[in-house]
Amino acid sequence: MHTHGLEVWPAAGRRGITPAAWAVRAIQKLITLVPCLFSSVSAAPVDLDMRRAAVVAELVTLPPLVASPQTCQRIGFHGHAAEPAWVVIDFQRQVTPERVALFPARLPSGGSEQSGFPSAFTIEISDDPEFAARVLIAEWKEPEKGVGERLPFWMAPGNGATGRYLRITVNGFRTGPGGERFFRLGEIVVLADGQNAALRCPTRTSASLDSPRRWEPDNLTDGYFWCLPLIGGRSSITSGARTPIESAEVVDGATWLEVDLGQPERIDEIHLVPAWPIGQADLPGYGFPSHFQLLADPETATSKLLLDETSSAPPADALPNPGPAQLMLAPQGLTAQRVRLAAQTLWRIGPRIGSSYGPSQHVLALAELQCWRGGRNLAAGKPVAMSHVAEGKGWSAAALTDGFSSRHELLDWKAWVEGIARRAELEEDLAEIDTGLDRKREDRLRQMLAMAIGALVVVLLGGVSAALWLRAAATRKLVALQRQLARDLHDEVGASLSELAIQSDLARRQYDGKRDPGPRLAEIAATARDTLDHMRDVIWLLAPKAGTWQDLSHRLESVANRLLDGINHDVRVTGEPPAGRPAPQWARDSVLFLKEAITNARRHAEADHVTVAIDWNDGLNMSVSDDGSGFDPQATASGHGLANLRERAAAMQATCEVVSQRGRGTTVRLLASGRHFHNRRSDHLQEGQV
């Protein structure tokens, strides 16, 4: 017969083997099996590994949330702690938000200064500019202090409510170094019909602390924020479209590029994506003109000026270079066939020298020009015309409408917003999976350690039981046997366990395999040292005097806590032990009963929690309860160590009760009445033995 893979040795007393020698040999044989127990620790469950691989594979396909350099000087909105503090966006039309996303303000330096993201706010929509009638879309409060400061973004789904005005009311503020209370936001994105309905919409606020360009209410809907452009997971093989190098900087619209949609189309948004070519100087916004106009259907009777960035005379920039972030426009009621970017002043390659315009090298470049309606890029794959074009090394006119920036594919608002939301979910899942994998590996190793310790304890208890079986002789013979068994356990078992600890430490230093066995061997060494502690318990049990009833109570509590170390457990002691001293064998049997009950719970119950109760009111009522798998006591009357427990209780003239049900846990209880308790103490005082 085998139990948990360990051989069951012949009973003591057979084949001329003394119980003490049998116990010692059993322990020595068990020690040789400890490495085998550890070798059975396997990898974490396959299902977690498969889940992790699936999450990582999906993450590769999702848009990365990358912090881009902010060169446009438009950081966001800085508000003070007004009562109330709110920001209102006027969509100028009826909008049904599908998602609302708030992006924190991040400084261009990327420093550690707090983002100022509010700690609590509500979002409402209404047709009334004063919000007399309104519908709540979302309400948020950070679960722990400072969580909002670390958010890459906050997002909530819409609830089907429709309105013209969206209001964000802030009621949780941050505290600055001077004690001032404030909040900051970088951008507000409202996804509706595949587009950002908030783009370039007018705003008003009750709590603005303006700083021109850097902190203004209009920055909340200007389309500039720290994680642009709207890129996906695929890499680009093209850089975009550019003109040849020119010596003249001021060209007055003679250098241009345009997209022909093939027919007049209604356009909701126009995106200009700056070039950021790989292999050249790391300059986001390469070739983006400092002065330009954006025209619809130029050189026709219906020509319309969409954007005029020519107000400042060179060398001052009319529009600060946007870096890698696309420039987004939301022309109201625009229908056009052609969209042209006409440069007034070209981007300068290299620095100016003195007051001259040298070195005389200038260029116009753009990675992508997009025209959006209803979540579809109308310009995708459409023909491109340029005043003059430079081809080669990733540059071509066709690259202006290929759907890629200079480095990545470009996504529509809906795909990008849902992609970064999905990425955030998967990154949380990945962190949980990694934690679970680590926990599973630790649990498996801990289980093996528990099995090894439990097996050693069982053998030690077997040796003690054999010694107790021989204690039917006279007191003198009993004392001699106790001392002999104590010497055997101390000299032979102690030496063997000490050798195990030494050899484990040496193996940890000398092993040169592919995997470092150090941590595992260190646990073996620790296990051996723990076993020495158990051996000292055995010696205490064999001592001629077991102390007072109070000492016995302390011993029971200490043994329970040590045997249950590593799992969730409670040890409760109630009542007061009586005065006097218990009989040695009665004290020993009570300790061994508790050890066997706990060992059975750890070996068989697969429990998450074990409770030990020791009650000294009207005798001794001791119980071991677990929430494990349970069993049928009638079907396994001789299993789970029940026979040993009942025999030991009978020897103590006490009662053993076992209550268990499959799936409902197990309770093992020892009951010794107060009357019987008193009699046993009196016997001990009169006879000095059981």
XYZ file of C-alpha atoms in Angstrom:
690
model
C 0.000 0.000 0.000
C 1.156 3.585 -0.708
C 0.025 6.870 0.778
C 0.918 10.081 -1.076
C 3.728 8.191 -2.785
C 5.417 7.137 0.502
C 5.931 3.511 1.498
C 4.163 2.345 4.655
C 6.736 0.529 6.804
C 6.040 -2.661 8.858
C 4.637 -2.158 12.325
C 7.051 -1.692 15.195
C 8.012 -4.744 17.157
C 8.185 -7.105 14.142
C 11.340 -8.756 12.803
C 13.212 -7.938 16.036
C 13.137 -4.162 15.492
C 12.581 -2.043 18.592
C 10.030 0.775 18.279
C 12.734 3.407 18.799
C 14.965 1.936 16.097
C 11.977 1.577 13.777
C 11.102 5.257 14.203
C 14.701 6.322 13.592
C 15.023 4.177 10.449
C 11.671 5.445 9.194
C 12.809 9.043 9.559
C 16.134 8.295 7.850
C 14.326 6.642 4.951
C 11.883 9.535 4.698
C 14.760 12.020 4.571
C 16.053 10.321 1.420
C 12.662 10.959 -0.223
C 12.565 14.717 0.448
C 14.365 15.646 -2.830
C 11.841 13.503 -4.735
C 9.007 15.506 -3.241
C 10.546 18.747 -4.463
C 11.249 17.381 -7.937
C 7.496 16.891 -8.413
C 6.840 20.660 -8.297
C 5.667 21.393 -11.814
C 5.190 24.549 -13.804
C 2.181 26.773 -13.264
C -1.140 25.527 -14.649
C -1.314 25.440 -18.411
C -4.522 27.461 -18.519
C -2.806 30.534 -17.051
C 0.079 30.202 -19.503
C -2.361 29.952 -22.400
C -4.322 32.964 -21.158
C -1.129 34.971 -20.845
C -0.033 34.084 -24.375
C -3.443 35.102 -25.737
C -3.340 38.442 -23.899
C 0.178 39.229 -25.125
C -0.789 38.308 -28.696
C -3.799 40.639 -28.587
C -1.793 43.488 -27.043
C 0.531 43.463 -30.047
C -2.417 44.286 -32.319
C -3.730 47.191 -30.222
C -2.745 50.852 -30.462
C 0.105 51.798 -28.143
C -0.488 54.643 -25.719
C 2.789 56.484 -26.226
C 3.625 59.852 -24.685
C 4.585 62.113 -27.601
C 6.636 65.304 -27.332
C 4.347 68.330 -27.072
C 5.762 71.194 -29.107
C 2.548 73.090 -29.808
C 2.621 74.835 -26.384
C -1.079 74.008 -25.882
C -1.046 71.821 -22.778
C -4.642 71.978 -21.581
C -6.861 73.676 -19.028
C -5.941 74.813 -15.499
C -8.870 75.471 -13.168
C -9.155 76.680 -9.591
C -11.390 75.357 -6.826
C -14.489 77.383 -7.639
C -17.885 76.576 -6.149
C -19.066 75.176 -8.461
C -16.180 74.422 -10.822
C -17.406 73.346 -14.249
C -16.536 73.228 -17.946
C -19.248 73.251 -20.644
C -18.767 72.171 -24.277
C -21.202 73.459 -26.910
C -21.455 70.859 -29.691
C -23.532 73.338 -31.733
C -25.747 70.414 -32.705
C -27.515 67.429 -31.162
C -25.019 64.743 -30.105
C -25.489 61.283 -28.577
C -22.143 60.422 -26.916
C -20.959 56.852 -27.401
C -17.895 57.335 -25.191
C -16.512 60.226 -23.173
C -12.763 60.280 -22.508
C -10.824 62.714 -20.320
C -7.070 62.931 -20.861
C -4.827 64.423 -18.168
C -2.549 67.370 -18.835
C 1.093 66.390 -19.205
C 3.875 68.913 -19.338
C 6.163 68.855 -22.405
C 9.159 68.119 -20.182
C 7.573 64.877 -19.018
C 8.629 65.703 -15.461
C 7.142 64.361 -12.245
C 4.945 67.404 -11.585
C 1.452 66.275 -10.646
C -1.008 66.099 -13.530
C -3.780 67.765 -11.541
C -6.400 65.314 -12.808
C -9.490 65.865 -10.616
C -10.202 63.326 -7.906
C -13.988 63.487 -8.383
C -16.338 64.799 -11.055
C -19.690 64.315 -12.777
C -20.563 64.465 -16.497
C -24.011 65.645 -17.630
C -25.680 66.450 -20.969
C -28.498 68.874 -21.704
C -30.247 70.919 -24.380
C -30.326 73.859 -21.977
C -27.131 75.955 -21.722
C -27.949 76.527 -18.040
C -28.597 72.797 -17.449
C -31.977 73.321 -15.825
C -32.930 69.913 -17.255
C -30.051 67.490 -17.572
C -29.136 63.801 -17.752
C -26.256 62.285 -15.798
C -23.850 60.331 -18.022
C -21.158 59.416 -15.497
C -19.968 60.107 -11.961
C -16.467 59.219 -10.774
C -14.409 59.414 -7.595
C -10.933 57.992 -7.261
C -11.021 54.823 -5.105
C -7.785 55.734 -3.325
C -5.999 59.031 -2.881
C -3.721 59.822 -5.810
C -5.102 57.181 -8.197
C -6.389 59.827 -10.594
C -2.939 61.424 -10.809
C -1.585 58.187 -12.295
C -4.362 57.536 -14.828
C -3.244 57.584 -18.484
C -6.848 58.525 -19.294
C -10.384 58.133 -17.955
C -13.196 56.795 -20.122
C -16.892 55.974 -19.700
C -19.549 54.736 -22.150
C -22.540 56.860 -23.054
C -26.005 55.956 -21.852
C -28.037 56.953 -24.902
C -28.697 60.491 -23.657
C -28.710 63.239 -26.298
C -28.053 66.947 -26.022
C -26.212 69.974 -27.329
C -24.228 70.830 -24.201
C -21.888 68.629 -22.157
C -20.903 69.741 -18.649
C -18.096 68.400 -16.472
C -18.488 69.488 -12.846
C -15.381 69.017 -10.704
C -15.846 68.453 -6.972
C -12.499 66.862 -6.126
C -9.394 69.048 -6.338
C -5.628 68.716 -5.959
C -3.459 70.709 -3.575
C -0.428 72.543 -4.911
C 2.878 73.181 -3.094
C 1.571 76.547 -1.889
C -1.660 75.076 -0.526
C -3.758 76.237 -3.482
C -6.522 73.901 -4.658
C -6.792 73.325 -8.395
C -7.442 70.814 -11.183
C -6.140 70.275 -14.711
C -7.367 68.549 -17.852
C -5.543 68.019 -21.126
C -8.264 67.104 -23.631
C -11.917 66.066 -23.716
C -12.895 63.559 -26.414
C -16.572 62.782 -27.071
C -16.987 59.907 -29.505
C -20.195 60.070 -31.597
C -20.889 58.633 -35.060
C -17.253 57.602 -35.383
C -15.877 61.130 -34.860
C -14.750 63.318 -31.984
C -17.856 65.473 -31.600
C -16.032 67.818 -29.205
C -13.250 68.708 -31.649
C -12.835 72.490 -31.980
C -16.140 73.102 -30.196
C -16.446 76.296 -28.117
C -16.113 75.985 -24.343
C -16.980 78.058 -21.306
C -15.991 77.573 -17.669
C -16.518 78.899 -14.159
C -13.004 78.235 -12.892
C -10.340 79.150 -15.447
C -6.816 80.338 -14.591
C -5.629 81.268 -18.074
C -2.070 81.369 -19.345
C -2.001 82.192 -23.086
C -1.574 79.122 -25.304
C -0.376 76.909 -22.423
C -3.538 76.875 -20.246
C -6.782 77.950 -21.946
C -10.334 76.540 -22.024
C -10.176 76.118 -25.819
C -7.237 73.724 -25.360
C -9.724 71.144 -24.057
C -11.138 70.635 -27.566
C -8.258 71.727 -29.817
C -7.214 68.195 -30.762
C -3.751 68.510 -29.180
C -2.852 66.138 -26.373
C 0.080 64.065 -25.212
C -0.683 60.663 -26.793
C -1.195 61.689 -30.428
C -1.175 60.732 -33.252
C -3.946 58.124 -33.435
C -1.645 55.229 -34.300
C -2.240 51.491 -34.447
C 0.011 48.497 -33.942
C 1.337 48.036 -37.503
C 4.541 49.733 -38.643
C 4.859 51.977 -41.682
C 7.169 51.477 -44.658
C 6.654 55.002 -46.022
C 7.591 58.428 -44.677
C 4.995 60.558 -46.470
C 5.125 63.176 -49.224
C 7.664 65.993 -49.541
C 8.977 68.549 -51.978
C 12.580 68.821 -53.119
C 14.958 70.906 -51.006
C 14.592 74.592 -51.855
C 16.758 77.591 -51.099
C 13.879 80.033 -50.724
C 12.042 80.058 -47.408
C 9.117 82.322 -48.314
C 7.159 80.858 -51.220
C 3.775 82.637 -50.878
C 1.628 79.596 -51.693
C 3.659 78.442 -54.698
C 4.605 75.211 -52.894
C 1.605 73.049 -52.110
C 0.086 69.576 -51.929
C -3.547 68.517 -52.227
C -5.881 65.513 -52.186
C -8.650 65.033 -54.760
C -11.660 63.116 -53.370
C -13.024 62.539 -56.895
C -16.345 64.255 -56.207
C -17.740 66.798 -53.762
C -18.050 65.224 -50.309
C -19.286 66.462 -46.952
C -16.276 66.614 -44.640
C -16.578 66.541 -40.825
C -12.879 66.529 -39.891
C -9.535 67.173 -41.585
C -6.346 65.722 -40.095
C -2.846 66.880 -41.071
C -0.308 64.318 -39.839
C 3.259 65.697 -39.591
C 6.162 63.636 -40.901
C 8.621 61.963 -38.542
C 10.892 59.979 -40.868
C 13.037 57.149 -39.549
C 16.720 57.338 -40.377
C 16.914 61.113 -40.411
C 17.361 63.574 -37.580
C 14.910 62.730 -34.796
C 12.708 65.727 -35.535
C 8.944 65.173 -35.192
C 7.132 67.679 -37.333
C 9.709 67.377 -40.127
C 8.810 69.669 -43.041
C 5.667 71.083 -41.387
C 5.350 74.699 -42.608
C 5.512 77.531 -40.094
C 3.075 79.629 -42.194
C 0.391 78.081 -44.400
C -3.221 78.112 -45.528
C -5.634 75.193 -45.802
C -8.004 75.603 -48.750
C -11.060 73.760 -50.063
C -11.466 73.623 -53.859
C -8.766 76.246 -54.515
C -8.760 78.272 -57.727
C -12.526 77.793 -58.195
C -15.540 79.979 -57.632
C -16.407 77.938 -54.511
C -12.924 78.140 -52.999
C -13.004 78.375 -49.199
C -10.272 79.246 -46.708
C -10.415 76.623 -43.945
C -7.391 77.647 -41.886
C -5.125 80.674 -42.123
C -1.851 80.394 -40.190
C -0.051 83.382 -41.719
C -0.649 86.043 -39.079
C 2.941 86.349 -37.806
C 5.683 87.426 -40.172
C 8.768 85.190 -40.532
C 10.943 84.250 -38.762
C 8.246 84.028 -36.038
C 5.997 80.950 -36.287
C 2.327 81.581 -36.968
C 1.617 78.072 -35.676
C 4.120 76.324 -33.378
C 5.288 73.069 -34.895
C 2.877 70.320 -33.722
C 5.616 67.693 -33.496
C 4.244 64.169 -34.082
C 0.635 65.151 -33.273
C -1.790 65.536 -36.125
C -3.438 68.908 -36.596
C -7.210 68.383 -36.446
C -9.877 70.671 -37.894
C -13.657 70.390 -37.719
C -15.023 72.593 -40.541
C -18.727 73.216 -40.080
C -20.939 72.372 -43.079
C -18.032 71.845 -45.496
C -18.589 70.121 -48.835
C -15.557 69.967 -51.128
C -13.745 67.796 -53.673
C -10.177 69.020 -53.214
C -8.297 69.974 -50.046
C -4.983 71.814 -50.440
C -2.231 72.794 -48.010
C -0.438 75.823 -49.474
C 2.797 76.827 -47.734
C 3.637 80.499 -47.333
C 6.901 79.791 -45.507
C 8.734 76.464 -45.719
C 10.221 74.479 -42.862
C 13.866 75.315 -42.384
C 16.510 72.565 -42.332
C 19.231 73.623 -39.905
C 19.671 76.780 -37.809
C 19.741 80.368 -38.912
C 23.071 82.131 -38.816
C 22.913 85.683 -37.504
C 20.059 87.638 -39.072
C 20.240 85.890 -42.430
C 18.059 82.991 -43.572
C 20.995 80.667 -44.138
C 21.700 77.901 -44.548
C 19.341 78.076 -47.524
C 17.647 74.667 -47.256
C 13.888 74.444 -46.875
C 11.252 71.789 -47.474
C 7.521 71.045 -47.271
C 6.638 67.563 -45.966
C 3.557 65.822 -44.584
C 2.998 62.186 -43.608
C -0.763 62.021 -44.252
C -3.740 64.206 -45.175
C -7.097 62.770 -44.087
C -10.690 63.888 -44.676
C -13.175 62.213 -42.328
C -16.919 61.693 -42.330
C -18.824 59.268 -40.113
C -15.690 57.415 -39.067
C -14.458 56.898 -42.673
C -11.370 58.506 -44.205
C -12.636 59.801 -47.548
C -9.077 60.562 -48.700
C -7.763 57.010 -48.272
C -6.031 55.928 -51.489
C -7.190 59.011 -53.398
C -4.905 60.776 -55.925
C -2.471 63.411 -54.706
C -1.234 66.455 -56.589
C 1.831 68.502 -55.610
C 3.477 71.635 -56.936
C 6.664 69.542 -57.199
C 7.498 66.233 -55.556
C 10.601 64.372 -54.333
C 10.453 60.592 -54.735
C 12.531 57.853 -53.080
C 13.623 56.639 -49.617
C 10.020 56.243 -48.477
C 8.829 59.560 -49.903
C 6.140 59.704 -52.608
C 2.954 61.574 -53.437
C 0.905 58.382 -52.981
C 2.197 58.006 -49.401
C 0.126 61.059 -48.450
C -3.081 58.958 -48.543
C -1.812 55.427 -47.743
C -3.262 55.341 -44.201
C 0.119 55.451 -42.436
C 2.164 58.061 -40.636
C 5.937 57.977 -41.002
C 6.081 55.216 -38.364
C 2.706 53.524 -37.788
C -0.697 52.886 -39.262
C -3.291 55.564 -38.536
C -6.650 54.765 -36.943
C -10.008 56.467 -36.839
C -11.238 57.919 -33.553
C -13.517 54.977 -32.730
C -10.892 52.291 -33.353
C -8.260 54.238 -31.430
C -10.437 55.043 -28.409
C -11.770 51.491 -28.161
C -8.270 50.128 -28.758
C -6.642 52.038 -25.905
C -9.566 51.121 -23.636
C -9.100 47.457 -24.519
C -5.331 47.775 -23.980
C -5.926 49.137 -20.473
C -8.197 46.165 -19.690
C -5.687 43.645 -21.032
C -2.776 45.209 -19.156
C -4.758 44.822 -15.926
C -5.526 41.200 -16.877
C -1.861 40.571 -17.634
C -0.815 41.899 -14.230
C -3.386 39.631 -12.540
C -2.267 36.614 -14.577
C 1.391 37.206 -13.709
C 0.459 37.503 -10.048
C -1.548 34.287 -10.318
C 1.344 32.450 -11.976
C 3.712 33.490 -9.205
C 1.172 32.492 -6.572
C 0.580 29.074 -8.152
C 4.298 28.299 -8.261
C 4.678 29.355 -4.633
C 1.626 27.314 -3.609
C 2.937 24.169 -5.305
C 6.303 24.517 -3.623
C 4.612 25.183 -0.283
C 2.456 22.073 -0.721
C 5.512 19.931 -1.286
C 7.151 21.389 1.793
C 4.011 20.738 3.806
C 3.925 17.127 2.600
C 7.536 16.601 3.589
C 7.051 18.170 7.004
C 3.792 16.331 7.551
C 5.359 12.997 6.639
C 8.246 13.591 9.016
C 5.859 14.532 11.798
C 3.750 11.428 11.161
C 6.815 9.204 11.449
C 7.878 10.974 14.627
C 4.407 10.501 16.048
C 4.609 6.860 15.045
C 7.810 6.498 17.012
C 6.249 8.183 20.006
C 3.190 5.952 19.704
C 5.435 2.894 19.698
C 7.172 4.156 22.806
C 3.853 4.801 24.504
C 2.738 1.269 23.642
C 5.709 -0.057 25.611
C 4.902 2.050 28.669
C 2.698 -0.614 30.243
C 5.674 -1.712 32.350
C 6.699 -0.360 35.730
C 7.646 3.261 36.328
C 11.369 2.484 36.440
C 11.308 0.614 33.135
C 9.181 3.402 31.655
C 11.726 6.070 32.647
C 14.590 4.019 31.216
C 12.763 3.512 27.931
C 11.959 7.218 27.733
C 15.593 8.155 28.163
C 16.771 5.572 25.647
C 14.253 6.678 23.027
C 15.107 10.333 23.650
C 18.811 9.543 23.128
C 18.058 7.605 19.938
C 15.967 10.412 18.512
C 18.450 13.090 19.550
C 21.626 11.333 18.462
C 20.524 9.529 15.298
C 17.692 11.643 13.984
C 19.334 14.885 15.018
C 22.544 13.881 13.280
C 20.680 12.866 10.131
C 18.693 16.071 9.972
C 21.772 18.184 10.661
C 23.576 16.374 7.855
C 20.611 17.097 5.545
C 20.821 20.796 6.371
C 24.592 20.867 5.763
C 24.386 18.925 2.506
C 21.541 21.138 1.254
C 23.596 24.268 1.934
C 26.618 22.748 0.156
C 24.525 21.684 -2.839
C 23.152 25.187 -3.144
C 26.698 26.545 -3.484
C 28.124 23.852 -5.751
C 25.328 22.976 -8.155
C 26.041 24.233 -11.657
C 22.924 23.160 -13.566
C 20.772 25.081 -15.966
C 18.410 26.210 -13.254
C 19.529 27.556 -9.945
C 18.363 25.126 -7.217
C 19.401 27.526 -4.491
C 15.974 28.696 -3.317
C 14.557 25.180 -3.330
C 17.527 23.663 -1.491
C 17.383 26.479 1.001
C 13.789 25.447 1.719
C 14.984 21.848 2.223
C 17.519 23.069 4.734
C 14.843 25.107 6.481
C 12.564 22.056 6.529
C 15.267 19.993 8.188
C 15.780 22.647 10.830
C 12.040 22.779 11.430
C 12.104 19.016 11.915
C 14.679 19.497 14.663
C 12.084 21.661 16.391
C 9.556 18.844 16.048
C 12.116 16.440 17.528
C 12.452 18.703 20.550
C 8.665 18.456 20.911
C 9.020 14.690 21.019
C 11.683 14.960 23.705
C 9.335 17.201 25.701
C 6.631 14.558 25.376
C 9.007 11.913 26.697
C 10.155 14.001 29.672
C 9.254 12.524 33.112
C 7.277 15.691 34.000
C 4.892 17.509 31.683
C 4.438 20.538 33.940
C 1.154 22.063 35.091
C -2.195 22.152 33.336
C -1.378 25.746 32.357
C 1.872 24.504 30.758
C -0.123 21.904 28.832
C -2.512 24.601 27.570
C 0.415 26.695 26.329
C 1.947 23.612 24.665
C -1.309 22.802 22.843
C -1.606 26.395 21.580
C 2.060 26.487 20.480
C 1.833 23.150 18.652
C -1.324 24.226 16.805
C 0.185 27.513 15.630
C 3.387 25.851 14.444
C 1.698 22.996 12.576
C -0.664 25.420 10.843
C 2.033 27.905 9.861
C 1.721 28.758 6.150
C -2.053 28.398 5.863
C -4.933 30.570 7.061
C -5.826 29.499 10.578
C -7.170 30.580 13.971
C -6.209 29.145 17.386
C -8.634 30.057 20.168
C -8.103 29.251 23.879
C -10.985 29.897 26.277
C -11.496 29.216 29.962
C -8.866 28.638 32.665
C -6.969 25.347 33.110
C -7.318 23.831 36.613
C -4.593 23.911 39.233
C -2.233 21.002 39.692
C -0.438 18.758 37.220
C -1.757 16.335 34.606
C -0.605 12.755 34.358
C 2.345 12.594 31.885
C 0.690 10.135 29.505
C -2.637 12.007 29.591
C -0.822 15.248 28.695
C 1.144 13.441 26.001
C -1.992 11.862 24.538
C -3.777 15.219 24.390
C -0.873 16.792 22.474
C -0.601 13.824 20.113
C -4.361 13.850 19.516
C -4.150 17.510 18.485
C -1.133 16.881 16.234
C -2.805 13.960 14.482
C -6.025 15.908 13.937
C -4.146 18.885 12.448
C -1.929 16.615 10.326
C -5.017 14.893 8.907
C -6.586 18.257 8.077
C -3.469 19.440 6.252
C -2.851 16.155 4.399
C -6.363 15.221 3.365
C -8.761 18.167 3.650
C -7.350 20.536 0.978
C -8.621 23.300 3.244
C -8.253 27.073 2.859
C -8.746 27.722 6.591
C -8.345 25.645 9.766
C -9.673 26.609 13.204
C -8.416 25.072 16.473
C -10.497 25.656 19.611
C -9.248 24.725 23.124
C -11.892 25.207 25.823
C -11.069 24.576 29.519
C -14.569 25.236 30.862
C -15.836 22.101 32.674
C -13.004 19.880 31.473
C -11.265 19.982 28.100
C -13.181 20.489 24.854
C -10.676 20.561 21.975
C -11.675 20.732 18.278
C -9.984 21.016 14.865
C -12.283 22.361 12.107
C -11.488 22.891 8.409
C -13.388 24.159 5.362
C -11.929 21.482 3.082
C -13.319 18.713 0.899
C -14.860 16.673 3.702
C -15.685 12.946 3.553
C -18.240 10.366 4.632
C -17.222 9.193 8.133
C -19.281 5.998 7.737
C -17.660 5.075 4.429
C -14.139 5.779 5.676
C -14.391 4.684 9.267
C -10.804 3.369 9.270
C -9.325 6.062 7.027
C -8.197 9.641 7.546
C -6.511 8.558 10.834
C -9.906 8.195 12.541
C -9.056 4.878 14.175
C -5.911 6.308 15.774
C -7.805 9.332 17.051
C -10.555 7.202 18.592
C -8.039 4.825 20.210
C -6.101 7.727 21.700
C -9.314 9.303 23.030
C -10.285 5.962 24.573
C -6.891 5.715 26.278
C -7.593 9.147 27.777
C -11.086 7.980 28.837
C -12.417 10.803 26.670
C -14.788 10.955 23.695
C -13.794 11.526 20.045
C -16.430 13.006 17.718
C -16.001 13.391 13.947
C -18.479 15.490 11.963
C -17.910 15.681 8.198
C -19.781 15.940 4.912
C -18.394 15.939 1.386
C -17.745 19.492 0.248
C -18.680 20.937 3.691
C -15.462 20.462 5.700
C -14.626 18.373 8.789
C -14.622 18.894 12.573
C -12.721 16.547 14.922
C -13.544 17.068 18.607
C -12.066 15.650 21.854
C -14.362 15.813 24.918
C -13.073 15.168 28.464
C -15.677 15.980 31.122
C -14.902 17.986 34.237
C -15.643 15.002 36.508
C -13.340 12.752 34.565
C -10.825 15.567 34.379
C -10.674 15.807 38.178
C -10.339 12.056 38.592
C -7.404 11.846 36.202
C -5.596 14.632 38.062
C -6.198 12.899 41.400
C -4.877 9.593 40.051
C -1.750 11.327 38.904
C -1.182 12.990 42.260
C -1.585 9.698 44.081
C 0.188 7.293 41.769
C 2.561 9.484 39.769
C 1.618 7.640 36.568
C -1.281 6.631 34.332
